[in-house]
Amino acid sequence: MILRNSANFQLNATPLCIIIAPMETHSPGPRVRIGLAGPEQRQLIYSARHAIYGLELGQYQPNPSRQLTDALDAVNSYIVATLGDDLLAFISITPPGSNYSVDKYFDRSRVPVAFDSGLFEIRLLTVIAESRGSLLAAAMMYAALRYVEACGGHEIVAIGRCEVLDLYLRLGLRSTGLRTQAGKVIYELLTASVSDVRREMPKHEEIVRRIEAQCDWDLPFPFRPSVACEHGGAFWDDVGDDFRSLGKLDVIISADVLDAWFPPAPEVIAALSKNLEQLVRTSPPTDCGGLVRTIAGVRGMPVSNILPAAGSSELIYLAFPRWLTAKSRVLVLDPSYGEYLHLMASVIGCQVDRLPLRKEKRYQLDPGELSDRLARGYDLAVIVNPNSPTGTMISRGELEQVLSNIPNTRVWIDETYIEYAGAEHSLERFAASRENECSAPAYSMLCGNDSLARSPCHGIARPTGLFCGSG
């Protein structure tokens, strides 16, 4: 690959085709890095632009510096594919602002998008001649999409070459019918909502996976968008957290993950109603001793194994910052509860790896894959079982077998929904017998009393062990 000699730069005449067409499997070798361009890589890009868009396509006059730049280079970002010091491909993203390259060719009154804080422009998709027929054009477009998603963009504008217009359309971009010519090339103005392009991605999942497997992703956002499931509380944003509009409870349906699906037990309501005045005007027990003893008796577990808390959120915010630091490596399922990812990645600053659950496997967690990932030596693994929002579950026997072989990794087993599968599937006694496992059930979800949540944490067999329960 000759990537530092501008005479060898050429435009990939069919960008994006590889995201549709089948490709040959690459032989093993050095991995391509996908990341943001630094100063040295920008100089290579400017030389490539001069060779391609100036000399080859005749869109600009050659200049003695043999480099081509424009005013947008002061504000744009380039995503590049490199192999060592060699530049293989690049794409430019113009952020929201006062100027876009489409302004050079079209009057804004004719462009069917809102020029607001959510509009990003994708341009200059370029693959070096020696790298054509690879995954790079697809990788650049996918990386640009992820960039826009990560920045909160909602609309994309682009100018696509007419000879490959159908490929852009199949990716979710919309034709406007507006065309312009620059040098030897005829372009069409294209627009797309980010959500429309994202909806098209499952059709190209095989290519996306190959990009993921063959490239080193060095961009400041994950390769795949988060599909985390938020924990709850948004319901009150609409009802009003000042409790002055409780009449809205009759017309607003709560879809929060946190809330129980069924009414609370009638016996609970009856007991609370009978003693409501006394409960309201007196302080609660200081240590939940009666509750802990009751749980211990029902569960057949020593009192010393149980740590109660006001919901599982209190438990994880109590325990995780004491177990983890910014240097810790943790593993989570994806998709799963978003609260774990938020705490570990955004609050504590851990390195968080995700174990993806695939649609074609019905989002089932594979014990072998879990075992292989845990063998990498994580400080903590979070396993939600049954998982939410997928509803899938790994059997107690399979999970115990996997966890028995990783004595040096702490494992947090979130069993919020285990009672819906059957208490016999719980790992609470297994966790109570080991130093590095914690089981966190949520009785509030089972009993339908989320606003009264108390979380017993089951697992303290020895001082280093912990068994958590929420409810």
CSV table of C-alpha atoms in Angstrom, one decimal:
chain,number,residue,atom,x,y,z
A,1,MET,CA,0.0,0.0,0.0
A,2,ILE,CA,1.5,3.3,-1.1
A,3,LEU,CA,-0.1,6.0,1.1
A,4,ARG,CA,2.5,8.7,1.5
A,5,ASN,CA,3.0,9.4,-2.2
A,6,SER,CA,0.2,11.7,-3.4
A,7,ALA,CA,0.7,10.5,-7.0
A,8,ASN,CA,-0.8,7.2,-6.0
A,9,PHE,CA,-3.9,8.5,-4.3
A,10,GLN,CA,-7.1,7.7,-6.2
A,11,LEU,CA,-10.8,8.0,-5.4
A,12,ASN,CA,-12.7,4.8,-4.8
A,13,ALA,CA,-15.3,5.2,-7.6
A,14,THR,CA,-17.8,3.0,-5.9
A,15,PRO,CA,-18.0,4.0,-2.2
A,16,LEU,CA,-20.3,2.0,0.0
A,17,CYS,CA,-20.8,-0.8,-2.4
A,18,ILE,CA,-19.1,-3.2,-0.1
A,19,ILE,CA,-21.7,-2.7,2.6
A,20,ILE,CA,-24.1,-4.4,0.2
A,21,ALA,CA,-22.0,-6.7,-1.9
A,22,PRO,CA,-20.3,-9.9,-0.6
A,23,MET,CA,-16.6,-9.8,0.0
A,24,GLU,CA,-13.6,-12.1,0.0
A,25,THR,CA,-12.3,-13.0,3.5
A,26,HIS,CA,-9.1,-11.2,4.3
A,27,SER,CA,-6.0,-13.2,5.2
A,28,PRO,CA,-4.5,-12.8,8.7
A,29,GLY,CA,-2.2,-9.8,9.2
A,30,PRO,CA,-1.8,-6.4,10.8
A,31,ARG,CA,-5.0,-4.9,11.9
A,32,VAL,CA,-6.4,-1.6,10.5
A,33,ARG,CA,-6.9,1.2,13.1
A,34,ILE,CA,-10.0,3.4,12.8
A,35,GLY,CA,-9.7,6.6,14.7
A,36,LEU,CA,-9.7,10.4,14.5
A,37,ALA,CA,-7.1,12.0,12.3
A,38,GLY,CA,-4.2,13.8,14.1
A,39,PRO,CA,-2.1,16.6,12.6
A,40,GLU,CA,0.2,14.2,10.6
A,41,GLN,CA,-2.7,12.3,9.2
A,42,ARG,CA,-4.4,15.5,8.2
A,43,GLN,CA,-1.4,16.5,6.1
A,44,LEU,CA,-1.7,13.1,4.3
A,45,ILE,CA,-5.5,13.8,3.8
A,46,TYR,CA,-4.8,17.2,2.3
A,47,SER,CA,-2.3,15.7,-0.1
A,48,ALA,CA,-4.8,13.0,-1.1
A,49,ARG,CA,-7.5,15.6,-1.7
A,50,HIS,CA,-5.2,17.5,-4.0
A,51,ALA,CA,-4.3,14.4,-6.0
A,52,ILE,CA,-7.9,13.1,-6.2
A,53,TYR,CA,-10.2,16.1,-6.3
A,54,GLY,CA,-7.8,18.5,-7.9
A,55,LEU,CA,-5.7,16.5,-10.4
A,56,GLU,CA,-7.8,13.5,-11.1
A,57,LEU,CA,-11.3,14.9,-11.1
A,58,GLY,CA,-10.6,18.5,-12.0
A,59,GLN,CA,-12.7,20.0,-9.3
A,60,TYR,CA,-9.9,22.4,-8.2
A,61,GLN,CA,-6.9,24.0,-9.7
A,62,PRO,CA,-3.5,22.4,-8.9
A,63,ASN,CA,-1.4,24.4,-6.5
A,64,PRO,CA,2.4,24.4,-5.7
A,65,SER,CA,1.9,23.1,-2.2
A,66,ARG,CA,0.2,20.0,-3.6
A,67,GLN,CA,-2.3,20.1,-0.7
A,68,LEU,CA,-6.0,20.9,-0.8
A,69,THR,CA,-7.9,22.4,2.2
A,70,ASP,CA,-10.9,24.5,2.8
A,71,ALA,CA,-12.5,26.6,5.6
A,72,LEU,CA,-14.4,23.7,7.0
A,73,ASP,CA,-11.1,22.0,8.0
A,74,ALA,CA,-11.0,24.4,10.9
A,75,VAL,CA,-14.1,22.9,12.5
A,76,ASN,CA,-14.5,19.4,11.0
A,77,SER,CA,-13.4,16.0,12.1
A,78,TYR,CA,-11.7,13.4,9.9
A,79,ILE,CA,-12.1,9.7,10.7
A,80,VAL,CA,-9.3,7.7,9.2
A,81,ALA,CA,-8.3,4.1,8.6
A,82,THR,CA,-4.6,3.6,9.0
A,83,LEU,CA,-2.2,0.7,8.9
A,84,GLY,CA,0.9,1.8,10.8
A,85,ASP,CA,1.9,5.2,9.3
A,86,ASP,CA,-0.1,4.5,6.1
A,87,LEU,CA,-3.4,6.2,5.3
A,88,LEU,CA,-5.9,3.9,3.8
A,89,ALA,CA,-9.2,5.8,3.8
A,90,PHE,CA,-10.9,8.8,5.3
A,91,ILE,CA,-14.2,10.6,5.7
A,92,SER,CA,-15.1,14.1,7.0
A,93,ILE,CA,-17.9,15.1,9.3
A,94,THR,CA,-19.0,18.7,9.5
A,95,PRO,CA,-20.5,19.5,12.9
A,96,PRO,CA,-23.6,21.8,13.4
A,97,GLY,CA,-22.7,25.4,12.7
A,98,SER,CA,-23.0,28.3,10.3
A,99,ASN,CA,-21.3,26.7,7.4
A,100,TYR,CA,-21.6,23.4,5.4
A,101,SER,CA,-20.1,22.4,2.1
A,102,VAL,CA,-23.6,22.0,0.6
A,103,ASP,CA,-23.8,25.8,0.8
A,104,LYS,CA,-21.4,25.9,-2.1
A,105,TYR,CA,-23.8,24.1,-4.5
A,106,PHE,CA,-27.3,24.7,-3.2
A,107,ASP,CA,-29.4,27.4,-1.7
A,108,ARG,CA,-30.5,26.5,1.8
A,109,SER,CA,-34.1,27.2,1.0
A,110,ARG,CA,-34.1,24.2,-1.4
A,111,VAL,CA,-32.4,21.8,1.1
A,112,PRO,CA,-35.2,19.9,3.0
A,113,VAL,CA,-33.5,19.8,6.4
A,114,ALA,CA,-33.4,22.1,9.4
A,115,PHE,CA,-30.0,23.8,9.7
A,116,ASP,CA,-30.0,23.4,13.5
A,117,SER,CA,-27.9,21.9,16.3
A,118,GLY,CA,-28.8,18.4,15.2
A,119,LEU,CA,-27.6,18.6,11.6
A,120,PHE,CA,-24.3,16.9,10.6
A,121,GLU,CA,-22.7,16.7,7.2
A,122,ILE,CA,-20.8,13.7,5.9
A,123,ARG,CA,-18.5,14.3,3.0
A,124,LEU,CA,-15.2,13.3,1.3
A,125,LEU,CA,-15.6,9.6,1.6
A,126,THR,CA,-12.3,8.4,0.1
A,127,VAL,CA,-10.6,5.1,-0.1
A,128,ILE,CA,-7.0,4.9,-1.5
A,129,ALA,CA,-6.8,2.9,-4.7
A,130,GLU,CA,-4.7,0.1,-3.3
A,131,SER,CA,-7.4,-0.5,-0.6
A,132,ARG,CA,-10.4,-0.7,-2.9
A,133,GLY,CA,-12.4,-4.0,-2.6
A,134,SER,CA,-11.9,-4.0,1.2
A,135,LEU,CA,-14.2,-3.2,4.1
A,136,LEU,CA,-12.9,0.3,4.3
A,137,ALA,CA,-15.6,2.3,2.6
A,138,ALA,CA,-18.2,0.6,4.7
A,139,ALA,CA,-16.1,1.1,7.8
A,140,MET,CA,-15.8,4.8,7.1
A,141,MET,CA,-19.5,5.3,6.6
A,142,TYR,CA,-20.3,3.2,9.7
A,143,ALA,CA,-17.8,5.2,11.8
A,144,ALA,CA,-19.4,8.4,10.6
A,145,LEU,CA,-22.8,7.2,11.6
A,146,ARG,CA,-21.5,6.3,15.0
A,147,TYR,CA,-19.8,9.7,15.3
A,148,VAL,CA,-23.1,11.5,14.6
A,149,GLU,CA,-25.0,9.3,17.0
A,150,ALA,CA,-22.5,9.8,19.7
A,151,CYS,CA,-22.8,13.6,19.3
A,152,GLY,CA,-26.5,13.5,19.5
A,153,GLY,CA,-27.2,14.4,15.9
A,154,HIS,CA,-30.6,13.6,14.4
A,155,GLU,CA,-30.2,14.6,10.7
A,156,ILE,CA,-27.5,14.0,8.1
A,157,VAL,CA,-26.9,15.9,4.8
A,158,ALA,CA,-24.5,14.6,2.1
A,159,ILE,CA,-23.7,14.9,-1.6
A,160,GLY,CA,-23.4,11.5,-3.2
A,161,ARG,CA,-22.0,10.5,-6.6
A,162,CYS,CA,-24.9,9.7,-9.0
A,163,GLU,CA,-23.4,6.5,-10.4
A,164,VAL,CA,-23.7,4.9,-7.0
A,165,LEU,CA,-26.9,6.7,-5.9
A,166,ASP,CA,-28.8,3.4,-5.4
A,167,LEU,CA,-26.3,2.3,-2.8
A,168,TYR,CA,-26.8,5.5,-0.7
A,169,LEU,CA,-30.6,5.0,-0.9
A,170,ARG,CA,-30.4,1.4,0.3
A,171,LEU,CA,-28.5,2.7,3.4
A,172,GLY,CA,-31.4,4.9,4.3
A,173,LEU,CA,-30.4,8.2,2.7
A,174,ARG,CA,-33.2,10.1,0.8
A,175,SER,CA,-32.8,11.5,-2.6
A,176,THR,CA,-33.8,15.2,-3.0
A,177,GLY,CA,-33.6,15.3,-6.8
A,178,LEU,CA,-31.2,18.2,-6.6
A,179,ARG,CA,-28.0,17.7,-8.6
A,180,THR,CA,-24.8,19.6,-9.2
A,181,GLN,CA,-21.6,18.9,-11.1
A,182,ALA,CA,-18.0,19.4,-9.8
A,183,GLY,CA,-15.3,18.7,-12.3
A,184,LYS,CA,-16.0,15.4,-13.9
A,185,VAL,CA,-18.4,14.2,-11.3
A,186,ILE,CA,-22.2,14.7,-11.0
A,187,TYR,CA,-23.5,14.7,-7.4
A,188,GLU,CA,-27.0,14.5,-5.9
A,189,LEU,CA,-28.0,16.1,-2.6
A,190,LEU,CA,-29.0,13.5,-0.1
A,191,THR,CA,-30.5,13.7,3.4
A,192,ALA,CA,-31.4,11.2,6.1
A,193,SER,CA,-32.5,11.1,9.7
A,194,VAL,CA,-30.1,9.2,11.9
A,195,SER,CA,-32.9,7.0,13.1
A,196,ASP,CA,-33.7,6.0,9.4
A,197,VAL,CA,-30.1,5.0,8.7
A,198,ARG,CA,-29.9,3.1,12.0
A,199,ARG,CA,-33.0,1.1,11.1
A,200,GLU,CA,-31.3,0.0,7.9
A,201,MET,CA,-28.2,-1.4,9.7
A,202,PRO,CA,-29.7,-4.8,10.6
A,203,LYS,CA,-29.7,-5.5,6.9
A,204,HIS,CA,-26.0,-5.1,6.8
A,205,GLU,CA,-25.2,-6.8,10.2
A,206,GLU,CA,-22.8,-9.4,8.6
A,207,ILE,CA,-20.6,-6.6,7.2
A,208,VAL,CA,-20.8,-4.6,10.4
A,209,ARG,CA,-19.6,-7.7,12.4
A,210,ARG,CA,-16.7,-8.2,10.0
A,211,ILE,CA,-15.6,-4.6,10.4
A,212,GLU,CA,-15.8,-5.1,14.2
A,213,ALA,CA,-13.7,-8.2,14.0
A,214,GLN,CA,-11.1,-7.0,11.6
A,215,CYS,CA,-10.5,-3.4,12.8
A,216,ASP,CA,-9.1,-1.9,15.9
A,217,TRP,CA,-11.7,0.7,16.9
A,218,ASP,CA,-9.9,3.7,18.4
A,219,LEU,CA,-12.7,6.3,18.4
A,220,PRO,CA,-13.9,7.9,21.7
A,221,PHE,CA,-17.3,6.1,21.6
A,222,PRO,CA,-18.2,2.4,21.5
A,223,PHE,CA,-18.4,0.5,18.2
A,224,ARG,CA,-22.1,-0.2,18.8
A,225,PRO,CA,-24.6,2.2,20.2
A,226,SER,CA,-25.7,1.4,23.8
A,227,VAL,CA,-28.9,-0.5,24.0
A,228,ALA,CA,-29.0,-0.3,27.8
A,229,CYS,CA,-32.4,-0.5,29.5
A,230,GLU,CA,-33.0,2.5,31.8
A,231,HIS,CA,-34.0,1.6,35.4
A,232,GLY,CA,-37.0,3.8,36.0
A,233,GLY,CA,-38.4,7.0,37.4
A,234,ALA,CA,-39.2,8.8,34.1
A,235,PHE,CA,-42.9,8.2,34.8
A,236,TRP,CA,-42.9,11.0,37.3
A,237,ASP,CA,-41.4,13.5,34.9
A,238,ASP,CA,-44.8,13.5,33.2
A,239,VAL,CA,-47.0,13.1,36.2
A,240,GLY,CA,-45.1,15.8,38.1
A,241,ASP,CA,-42.7,15.1,41.0
A,242,ASP,CA,-44.4,17.7,43.2
A,243,PHE,CA,-47.5,15.4,43.5
A,244,ARG,CA,-49.8,18.3,42.5
A,245,SER,CA,-51.1,16.6,39.4
A,246,LEU,CA,-51.9,13.0,40.6
A,247,GLY,CA,-55.0,13.0,38.5
A,248,LYS,CA,-52.6,12.3,35.6
A,249,LEU,CA,-52.1,8.8,37.1
A,250,ASP,CA,-55.4,7.8,35.4
A,251,VAL,CA,-54.2,8.8,31.9
A,252,ILE,CA,-50.5,8.2,31.9
A,253,ILE,CA,-49.3,4.6,31.7
A,254,SER,CA,-46.0,3.9,33.4
A,255,ALA,CA,-43.6,1.8,31.3
A,256,ASP,CA,-40.7,2.1,33.6
A,257,VAL,CA,-38.6,-1.0,34.0
A,258,LEU,CA,-38.4,-0.5,37.7
A,259,ASP,CA,-42.1,-0.7,38.4
A,260,ALA,CA,-43.8,-4.0,39.2
A,261,TRP,CA,-46.2,-5.3,36.6
A,262,PHE,CA,-48.9,-6.5,39.0
A,263,PRO,CA,-50.8,-4.9,42.0
A,264,PRO,CA,-49.3,-5.4,45.5
A,265,ALA,CA,-50.6,-8.3,47.5
A,266,PRO,CA,-54.0,-7.5,49.1
A,267,GLU,CA,-52.8,-8.6,52.5
A,268,VAL,CA,-50.0,-6.0,52.3
A,269,ILE,CA,-52.4,-3.2,51.5
A,270,ALA,CA,-54.7,-4.4,54.3
A,271,ALA,CA,-51.9,-4.4,56.9
A,272,LEU,CA,-50.6,-1.0,55.9
A,273,SER,CA,-54.1,0.5,55.9
A,274,LYS,CA,-54.9,-0.9,59.3
A,275,ASN,CA,-51.8,0.6,60.8
A,276,LEU,CA,-51.2,3.6,58.5
A,277,GLU,CA,-51.5,6.3,61.2
A,278,GLN,CA,-49.0,4.5,63.5
A,279,LEU,CA,-46.6,3.8,60.6
A,280,VAL,CA,-46.6,7.4,59.4
A,281,ARG,CA,-45.9,9.1,62.8
A,282,THR,CA,-43.3,6.7,64.1
A,283,SER,CA,-39.7,6.1,63.1
A,284,PRO,CA,-38.9,2.8,61.4
A,285,PRO,CA,-36.6,0.1,62.9
A,286,THR,CA,-33.0,1.2,62.6
A,287,ASP,CA,-31.5,-2.1,61.3
A,288,CYS,CA,-34.3,-4.0,59.6
A,289,GLY,CA,-33.6,-6.8,62.0
A,290,GLY,CA,-37.1,-8.3,61.8
A,291,LEU,CA,-37.1,-8.3,58.0
A,292,VAL,CA,-33.6,-9.8,57.9
A,293,ARG,CA,-34.6,-12.6,60.3
A,294,THR,CA,-37.7,-13.3,58.3
A,295,ILE,CA,-35.8,-13.5,55.0
A,296,ALA,CA,-33.2,-15.7,56.6
A,297,GLY,CA,-35.8,-18.1,57.9
A,298,VAL,CA,-37.7,-18.3,54.6
A,299,ARG,CA,-34.6,-18.6,52.5
A,300,GLY,CA,-32.8,-21.0,54.9
A,301,MET,CA,-29.8,-18.8,55.2
A,302,PRO,CA,-27.8,-17.4,58.1
A,303,VAL,CA,-28.6,-13.8,59.1
A,304,SER,CA,-25.0,-12.9,58.6
A,305,ASN,CA,-25.4,-13.5,54.9
A,306,ILE,CA,-28.0,-10.9,54.4
A,307,LEU,CA,-27.5,-7.1,53.8
A,308,PRO,CA,-30.8,-5.2,53.4
A,309,ALA,CA,-31.1,-1.9,51.5
A,310,ALA,CA,-33.7,0.5,50.1
A,311,GLY,CA,-33.6,-1.1,46.6
A,312,SER,CA,-30.9,-2.6,44.5
A,313,SER,CA,-29.7,0.8,43.4
A,314,GLU,CA,-28.6,1.6,46.9
A,315,LEU,CA,-26.7,-1.6,47.1
A,316,ILE,CA,-24.8,-1.1,43.9
A,317,TYR,CA,-24.0,2.5,44.7
A,318,LEU,CA,-22.8,1.3,48.1
A,319,ALA,CA,-20.7,-1.6,47.0
A,320,PHE,CA,-19.3,-0.8,43.5
A,321,PRO,CA,-17.4,2.4,44.4
A,322,ARG,CA,-15.7,0.4,47.2
A,323,TRP,CA,-14.8,-2.5,44.9
A,324,LEU,CA,-13.8,-0.6,41.8
A,325,THR,CA,-11.5,2.2,40.6
A,326,ALA,CA,-10.8,3.8,37.3
A,327,LYS,CA,-8.2,1.1,36.6
A,328,SER,CA,-10.7,-1.7,37.1
A,329,ARG,CA,-11.9,-3.9,34.2
A,330,VAL,CA,-15.6,-5.0,34.2
A,331,LEU,CA,-17.8,-7.1,32.0
A,332,VAL,CA,-21.5,-6.4,31.4
A,333,LEU,CA,-24.2,-8.0,29.2
A,334,ASP,CA,-25.5,-5.9,26.3
A,335,PRO,CA,-28.4,-5.2,26.3
A,336,SER,CA,-29.1,-5.1,30.0
A,337,TYR,CA,-29.9,-2.6,32.8
A,338,GLY,CA,-28.3,0.8,31.9
A,339,GLU,CA,-27.7,1.7,35.6
A,340,TYR,CA,-24.7,-0.6,35.9
A,341,LEU,CA,-23.0,0.8,32.8
A,342,HIS,CA,-23.7,4.4,34.0
A,343,LEU,CA,-22.2,3.8,37.4
A,344,MET,CA,-19.1,1.9,36.3
A,345,ALA,CA,-18.3,3.8,33.1
A,346,SER,CA,-19.5,7.4,33.8
A,347,VAL,CA,-19.2,7.7,37.6
A,348,ILE,CA,-16.3,5.4,38.6
A,349,GLY,CA,-14.6,5.5,35.2
A,350,CYS,CA,-13.9,1.8,34.8
A,351,GLN,CA,-13.0,0.1,31.5
A,352,VAL,CA,-16.3,-1.6,30.7
A,353,ASP,CA,-16.4,-4.4,28.2
A,354,ARG,CA,-19.7,-5.7,26.8
A,355,LEU,CA,-20.8,-9.2,26.1
A,356,PRO,CA,-23.3,-8.8,23.2
A,357,LEU,CA,-26.4,-10.9,23.2
A,358,ARG,CA,-27.4,-11.6,19.5
A,359,LYS,CA,-30.8,-11.3,18.1
A,360,GLU,CA,-30.3,-14.4,15.9
A,361,LYS,CA,-29.6,-16.4,19.1
A,362,ARG,CA,-32.8,-15.0,20.6
A,363,TYR,CA,-30.5,-12.9,23.0
A,364,GLN,CA,-29.6,-16.1,24.9
A,365,LEU,CA,-26.4,-15.9,26.9
A,366,ASP,CA,-24.0,-18.6,25.8
A,367,PRO,CA,-22.3,-20.3,28.8
A,368,GLY,CA,-19.2,-21.1,26.7
A,369,GLU,CA,-18.9,-17.5,25.5
A,370,LEU,CA,-19.4,-16.2,29.0
A,371,SER,CA,-16.7,-18.6,30.3
A,372,ASP,CA,-14.2,-17.5,27.6
A,373,ARG,CA,-14.8,-13.8,28.3
A,374,LEU,CA,-14.5,-14.2,32.1
A,375,ALA,CA,-11.2,-16.1,31.6
A,376,ARG,CA,-9.7,-12.7,30.6
A,377,GLY,CA,-9.4,-11.7,34.2
A,378,TYR,CA,-12.0,-9.1,35.0
A,379,ASP,CA,-12.3,-7.3,38.4
A,380,LEU,CA,-16.0,-7.6,38.3
A,381,ALA,CA,-18.7,-9.2,36.1
A,382,VAL,CA,-22.4,-8.2,36.3
A,383,ILE,CA,-24.9,-10.9,35.2
A,384,VAL,CA,-28.6,-10.1,35.2
A,385,ASN,CA,-30.4,-13.4,35.3
A,386,PRO,CA,-33.1,-13.5,34.0
A,387,ASN,CA,-31.9,-10.6,31.9
A,388,SER,CA,-33.8,-7.4,31.3
A,389,PRO,CA,-35.0,-6.4,28.8
A,390,THR,CA,-34.5,-9.6,26.9
A,391,GLY,CA,-36.2,-11.9,29.3
A,392,THR,CA,-33.7,-14.7,28.7
A,393,MET,CA,-32.1,-16.8,31.4
A,394,ILE,CA,-29.2,-19.1,31.9
A,395,SER,CA,-29.8,-22.1,34.0
A,396,ARG,CA,-28.5,-22.3,37.6
A,397,GLY,CA,-26.4,-25.4,36.8
A,398,GLU,CA,-24.8,-23.8,33.8
A,399,LEU,CA,-24.1,-20.6,35.6
A,400,GLU,CA,-22.7,-22.3,38.7
A,401,GLN,CA,-20.4,-24.4,36.5
A,402,VAL,CA,-19.0,-21.2,34.8
A,403,LEU,CA,-18.6,-19.3,38.0
A,404,SER,CA,-16.9,-22.1,39.8
A,405,ASN,CA,-13.9,-21.8,37.4
A,406,ILE,CA,-13.3,-18.1,37.9
A,407,PRO,CA,-12.3,-17.7,41.6
A,408,ASN,CA,-10.5,-14.4,41.1
A,409,THR,CA,-13.3,-12.4,39.5
A,410,ARG,CA,-16.0,-10.9,41.7
A,411,VAL,CA,-19.5,-11.6,40.2
A,412,TRP,CA,-22.6,-9.6,40.9
A,413,ILE,CA,-25.7,-11.7,40.0
A,414,ASP,CA,-28.8,-9.5,39.6
A,415,GLU,CA,-31.8,-11.8,40.3
A,416,THR,CA,-34.5,-9.1,40.2
A,417,TYR,CA,-36.8,-11.3,38.2
A,418,ILE,CA,-35.8,-14.7,39.4
A,419,GLU,CA,-39.0,-15.4,41.3
A,420,TYR,CA,-40.9,-15.2,38.0
A,421,ALA,CA,-38.8,-18.1,36.7
A,422,GLY,CA,-39.0,-20.0,40.0
A,423,ALA,CA,-37.0,-19.7,43.2
A,424,GLU,CA,-35.3,-23.0,42.5
A,425,HIS,CA,-33.3,-21.2,39.8
A,426,SER,CA,-31.7,-18.7,42.2
A,427,LEU,CA,-28.0,-18.8,42.9
A,428,GLU,CA,-28.4,-17.2,46.4
A,429,ARG,CA,-27.2,-20.3,48.3
A,430,PHE,CA,-24.3,-20.7,45.9
A,431,ALA,CA,-23.3,-17.1,46.4
A,432,ALA,CA,-23.6,-17.5,50.1
A,433,SER,CA,-21.1,-20.3,50.1
A,434,ARG,CA,-18.4,-18.4,48.1
A,435,GLU,CA,-16.2,-15.3,48.6
A,436,ASN,CA,-16.6,-13.7,45.2
A,437,GLU,CA,-20.2,-14.0,44.2
A,438,CYS,CA,-23.2,-11.8,45.3
A,439,SER,CA,-26.8,-12.5,44.6
A,440,ALA,CA,-29.2,-9.5,44.5
A,441,PRO,CA,-32.9,-10.4,44.3
A,442,ALA,CA,-35.5,-7.7,44.3
A,443,TYR,CA,-38.6,-8.5,46.4
A,444,SER,CA,-40.2,-5.2,45.5
A,445,MET,CA,-40.6,-6.4,41.9
A,446,LEU,CA,-42.1,-9.7,43.1
A,447,CYS,CA,-44.4,-8.1,45.7
A,448,GLY,CA,-45.4,-5.0,43.8
A,449,ASN,CA,-44.2,-2.6,46.4
A,450,ASP,CA,-41.5,-0.6,44.6
A,451,SER,CA,-42.1,2.6,46.5
A,452,LEU,CA,-41.5,0.6,49.7
A,453,ALA,CA,-38.4,-1.1,48.4
A,454,ARG,CA,-36.1,-2.9,50.8
A,455,SER,CA,-33.2,-4.9,49.3
A,456,PRO,CA,-31.8,-7.9,51.2
A,457,CYS,CA,-28.3,-8.6,49.9
A,458,HIS,CA,-27.5,-12.3,50.2
A,459,GLY,CA,-24.0,-13.7,50.1
A,460,ILE,CA,-21.9,-13.0,53.2
A,461,ALA,CA,-20.6,-16.5,54.0
A,462,ARG,CA,-17.3,-15.0,55.1
A,463,PRO,CA,-16.2,-11.4,55.7
A,464,THR,CA,-15.2,-11.0,52.1
A,465,GLY,CA,-18.5,-12.4,50.7
A,466,LEU,CA,-21.7,-10.7,50.0
A,467,PHE,CA,-25.3,-11.8,49.3
A,468,CYS,CA,-27.5,-9.0,48.2
A,469,GLY,CA,-31.3,-8.8,48.0
A,470,SER,CA,-33.5,-5.9,47.0
A,471,GLY,CA,-37.1,-5.6,47.8
